[in-house]
C-alpha cells in the first residue's frame, strides 16, 4: 500500500509565537517554565529542541499536546490559530502524534500489540479518513519493523526497542502531519537507540512527516534534525541549522552542552560552566545564563537579551557572541 505524505505547501506545519507558560510552586512562588518562546516547524523537517532538565522543553511538548495552557502567545497549526478546546482540540490531536520517553509506561500492559496500535483508530475515527492513509494495523506494524508474529503479544513480552516501535506505530497509525518526540531514545541502549533513530528517519521520509524532537543529547539531534533550538531556563538562547550550530556554537550554554559530550573536540575554546543546574527559581532580569556565564559582564544584567542575527538562519541570545567566536577561532588555530 502507499502512505500519503502529510506536509506540503509553503506554510509551516506549526508555529509558536511568543509563548509563555507559568507554574506555581508549592511555596506559592510563580516561575516561567517557558518564557516568550517562538519557533517554526517547516513541512517535512525535523526540528530539535534541546537543553538540560528544567530548560522548559518538555513543557513546550505538553503545550503542543494541549496538556497545559499558555499564559500568552499563540500556537499556529497549518496557518490557523489553535484553540485547545472542544472539537478544535480533537481535530488538532488527530493530526499530531506523540512518542514518549519510556515506551513501557505509555503502553497498556493488558492490551496486545494489535489492540494497542488499533486503539487510536477507534478513538479518533480513523484520523482524517483520507485516501492513502494507513488503513491497516498490519501495514503500520510492518513499517515500524514489528513482525506479524508479535501482533498478539503483550508489551511485557517485548524488548525495550520493540516497545518503542509499538509506541511509534500508535503515533503514526492515524497518519498525522506532525510527531512530537519527547526523548524517545533516552531509555534505550546505544545499539537500539541507533536503530530507532534510523527508523524515525525512514518514517519521516516515507510519510513526509514533520518532527519536533525533544532531547538533551546533541548527538541524537545531529543524527535526525534539520534545525535546532537550544533552550535554557525557559528561553531560546540559540537557533539555527544543525550543522551551523554544532560546528559554530556561539552561545556559551550551547558550547557547554557540546563540550560536555565531546570535551576534546567540539568544545575547543569553550569555558565550562561552573555547575550543571542553575540556582534559584526566579530567572535573572538580564541574560538568563548570566549567573553561570564565564564571559559575563555588568551589561549582561541590564534587560532581557533577545535573539540576534549571527549569520544566515543563525540566531543567538548573547551580547558578546562575536567576542566569544573570536576566542573559539584563536583556540582552534
mmCIF file of C-alpha atoms in Angstrom, residues 127-282:
data_model
loop_
_atom_site.group_PDB
_atom_site.id
_atom_site.type_symbol
_atom_site.label_atom_id
_atom_site.label_comp_id
_atom_site.label_asym_id
_atom_site.label_seq_id
_atom_site.Cartn_x
_atom_site.Cartn_y
_atom_site.Cartn_z
ATOM 1 C CA UNK A 127 -7.954 10.183 11.760
ATOM 2 C CA UNK A 128 -8.525 12.366 8.730
ATOM 3 C CA UNK A 129 -10.047 9.457 6.819
ATOM 4 C CA UNK A 130 -8.404 10.457 3.550
ATOM 5 C CA UNK A 131 -7.412 8.157 0.728
ATOM 6 C CA UNK A 132 -3.906 6.790 1.064
ATOM 7 C CA UNK A 133 -3.767 6.998 4.880
ATOM 8 C CA UNK A 134 -2.578 3.872 6.689
ATOM 9 C CA UNK A 135 -5.687 1.700 6.685
ATOM 10 C CA UNK A 136 -4.494 -1.459 8.366
ATOM 11 C CA UNK A 137 -2.667 -2.228 11.581
ATOM 12 C CA UNK A 138 -0.530 -4.790 9.767
ATOM 13 C CA UNK A 139 0.818 -2.173 7.352
ATOM 14 C CA UNK A 140 1.826 0.115 10.194
ATOM 15 C CA UNK A 141 3.455 -2.693 12.170
ATOM 16 C CA UNK A 142 5.391 -3.681 9.067
ATOM 17 C CA UNK A 143 6.547 -0.109 8.568
ATOM 18 C CA UNK A 144 7.981 0.084 12.095
ATOM 19 C CA UNK A 145 9.591 -3.350 11.898
ATOM 20 C CA UNK A 146 7.299 -5.377 14.172
ATOM 21 C CA UNK A 147 6.831 -8.949 12.801
ATOM 22 C CA UNK A 148 3.266 -10.165 12.409
ATOM 23 C CA UNK A 149 4.068 -12.974 14.847
ATOM 24 C CA UNK A 150 4.310 -10.399 17.646
ATOM 25 C CA UNK A 151 0.960 -8.732 16.992
ATOM 26 C CA UNK A 152 -0.829 -10.863 19.606
ATOM 27 C CA UNK A 153 1.891 -10.432 22.243
ATOM 28 C CA UNK A 154 1.725 -8.070 25.214
ATOM 29 C CA UNK A 155 4.159 -5.213 25.991
ATOM 30 C CA UNK A 156 5.797 -7.245 28.736
ATOM 31 C CA UNK A 157 6.785 -9.856 26.153
ATOM 32 C CA UNK A 158 8.735 -7.311 24.092
ATOM 33 C CA UNK A 159 12.186 -5.760 24.373
ATOM 34 C CA UNK A 160 12.553 -2.035 25.049
ATOM 35 C CA UNK A 161 13.252 -1.358 21.381
ATOM 36 C CA UNK A 162 10.211 -3.346 20.283
ATOM 37 C CA UNK A 163 8.048 -1.494 22.802
ATOM 38 C CA UNK A 164 9.185 1.810 21.371
ATOM 39 C CA UNK A 165 8.432 0.593 17.847
ATOM 40 C CA UNK A 166 4.887 -0.139 19.029
ATOM 41 C CA UNK A 167 4.720 3.354 20.529
ATOM 42 C CA UNK A 168 5.807 4.828 17.197
ATOM 43 C CA UNK A 169 3.214 2.706 15.359
ATOM 44 C CA UNK A 170 0.486 4.084 17.656
ATOM 45 C CA UNK A 171 1.689 7.608 16.931
ATOM 46 C CA UNK A 172 1.584 7.274 13.147
ATOM 47 C CA UNK A 173 -1.415 4.975 12.617
ATOM 48 C CA UNK A 174 -3.727 7.971 12.059
ATOM 49 C CA UNK A 175 -1.293 9.486 9.515
ATOM 50 C CA UNK A 176 -0.535 12.680 11.462
ATOM 51 C CA UNK A 177 1.132 15.740 9.981
ATOM 52 C CA UNK A 178 3.395 16.185 13.000
ATOM 53 C CA UNK A 179 5.068 13.955 15.573
ATOM 54 C CA UNK A 180 6.162 15.287 18.947
ATOM 55 C CA UNK A 181 9.027 13.067 20.074
ATOM 56 C CA UNK A 182 9.833 13.586 23.756
ATOM 57 C CA UNK A 183 13.221 11.968 24.480
ATOM 58 C CA UNK A 184 12.148 8.830 22.549
ATOM 59 C CA UNK A 185 15.536 7.109 22.700
ATOM 60 C CA UNK A 186 16.979 8.180 26.063
ATOM 61 C CA UNK A 187 15.935 4.996 27.896
ATOM 62 C CA UNK A 188 17.356 2.658 25.226
ATOM 63 C CA UNK A 189 20.824 1.147 24.938
ATOM 64 C CA UNK A 190 23.227 2.534 22.344
ATOM 65 C CA UNK A 191 22.643 -0.031 19.592
ATOM 66 C CA UNK A 192 18.854 0.043 19.982
ATOM 67 C CA UNK A 193 18.918 3.841 20.046
ATOM 68 C CA UNK A 194 20.654 3.895 16.662
ATOM 69 C CA UNK A 195 18.069 1.512 15.228
ATOM 70 C CA UNK A 196 15.161 3.651 16.448
ATOM 71 C CA UNK A 197 16.756 6.830 15.101
ATOM 72 C CA UNK A 198 17.213 5.186 11.699
ATOM 73 C CA UNK A 199 13.586 4.035 11.838
ATOM 74 C CA UNK A 200 12.393 7.552 12.621
ATOM 75 C CA UNK A 201 14.428 8.913 9.720
ATOM 76 C CA UNK A 202 12.901 6.340 7.373
ATOM 77 C CA UNK A 203 9.359 7.088 8.582
ATOM 78 C CA UNK A 204 9.928 10.814 8.133
ATOM 79 C CA UNK A 205 10.978 10.269 4.537
ATOM 80 C CA UNK A 206 8.252 7.711 3.791
ATOM 81 C CA UNK A 207 5.368 9.713 5.259
ATOM 82 C CA UNK A 208 6.743 13.210 4.551
ATOM 83 C CA UNK A 209 6.030 13.977 8.173
ATOM 84 C CA UNK A 210 7.374 16.755 10.397
ATOM 85 C CA UNK A 211 9.040 16.133 13.761
ATOM 86 C CA UNK A 212 9.536 18.191 16.885
ATOM 87 C CA UNK A 213 12.323 16.212 18.517
ATOM 88 C CA UNK A 214 12.941 16.985 22.187
ATOM 89 C CA UNK A 215 16.231 15.829 23.643
ATOM 90 C CA UNK A 216 19.139 16.641 25.946
ATOM 91 C CA UNK A 217 21.602 14.887 23.643
ATOM 92 C CA UNK A 218 23.356 16.843 20.885
ATOM 93 C CA UNK A 219 24.494 13.692 19.089
ATOM 94 C CA UNK A 220 20.944 12.387 18.772
ATOM 95 C CA UNK A 221 19.661 15.706 17.469
ATOM 96 C CA UNK A 222 22.519 15.900 14.961
ATOM 97 C CA UNK A 223 21.562 12.478 13.600
ATOM 98 C CA UNK A 224 17.920 13.300 12.900
ATOM 99 C CA UNK A 225 17.212 17.038 12.834
ATOM 100 C CA UNK A 226 17.469 19.790 10.241
ATOM 101 C CA UNK A 227 17.233 22.717 12.671
ATOM 102 C CA UNK A 228 17.886 23.131 16.370
ATOM 103 C CA UNK A 229 16.583 25.409 19.109
ATOM 104 C CA UNK A 230 18.663 25.479 22.301
ATOM 105 C CA UNK A 231 16.700 26.290 25.473
ATOM 106 C CA UNK A 232 17.881 27.400 28.889
ATOM 107 C CA UNK A 233 15.655 28.406 31.822
ATOM 108 C CA UNK A 234 12.607 28.699 29.612
ATOM 109 C CA UNK A 235 14.147 30.776 26.835
ATOM 110 C CA UNK A 236 15.628 30.015 23.425
ATOM 111 C CA UNK A 237 19.286 31.059 23.552
ATOM 112 C CA UNK A 238 20.425 29.838 20.130
ATOM 113 C CA UNK A 239 18.783 28.685 16.918
ATOM 114 C CA UNK A 240 19.975 27.646 13.502
ATOM 115 C CA UNK A 241 20.605 24.818 11.121
ATOM 116 C CA UNK A 242 22.020 21.842 12.981
ATOM 117 C CA UNK A 243 25.303 21.910 11.084
ATOM 118 C CA UNK A 244 25.817 25.626 11.787
ATOM 119 C CA UNK A 245 25.030 25.402 15.499
ATOM 120 C CA UNK A 246 27.130 22.282 16.098
ATOM 121 C CA UNK A 247 30.096 23.443 14.012
ATOM 122 C CA UNK A 248 29.977 27.029 15.247
ATOM 123 C CA UNK A 249 28.162 27.300 18.595
ATOM 124 C CA UNK A 250 28.018 30.947 19.608
ATOM 125 C CA UNK A 251 26.187 30.916 22.918
ATOM 126 C CA UNK A 252 28.232 29.857 25.992
ATOM 127 C CA UNK A 253 25.445 27.490 27.029
ATOM 128 C CA UNK A 254 25.409 25.733 23.644
ATOM 129 C CA UNK A 255 29.185 25.452 23.781
ATOM 130 C CA UNK A 256 28.993 23.883 27.225
ATOM 131 C CA UNK A 257 26.403 21.321 26.094
ATOM 132 C CA UNK A 258 28.633 20.305 23.193
ATOM 133 C CA UNK A 259 31.787 20.262 25.310
ATOM 134 C CA UNK A 260 30.099 18.058 27.894
ATOM 135 C CA UNK A 261 29.533 15.479 25.154
ATOM 136 C CA UNK A 262 32.939 15.881 23.459
ATOM 137 C CA UNK A 263 35.361 17.761 25.721
ATOM 138 C CA UNK A 264 38.326 17.220 23.367
ATOM 139 C CA UNK A 265 36.594 18.064 20.095
ATOM 140 C CA UNK A 266 33.663 20.411 19.588
ATOM 141 C CA UNK A 267 34.377 22.168 22.876
ATOM 142 C CA UNK A 268 37.545 23.866 21.637
ATOM 143 C CA UNK A 269 37.774 27.357 23.084
ATOM 144 C CA UNK A 270 34.899 26.744 25.465
ATOM 145 C CA UNK A 271 34.957 27.754 29.105
ATOM 146 C CA UNK A 272 32.881 25.215 31.005
ATOM 147 C CA UNK A 273 30.029 26.478 33.135
ATOM 148 C CA UNK A 274 30.605 26.287 36.893
ATOM 149 C CA UNK A 275 27.690 23.912 37.572
ATOM 150 C CA UNK A 276 25.049 21.869 35.773
ATOM 151 C CA UNK A 277 21.921 23.217 37.430
ATOM 152 C CA UNK A 278 21.212 26.919 37.759
ATOM 153 C CA UNK A 279 20.445 28.111 41.270
ATOM 154 C CA UNK A 280 17.225 29.779 42.303
ATOM 155 C CA UNK A 281 13.730 29.711 40.860
ATOM 156 C CA UNK A 282 13.412 33.252 39.580
#
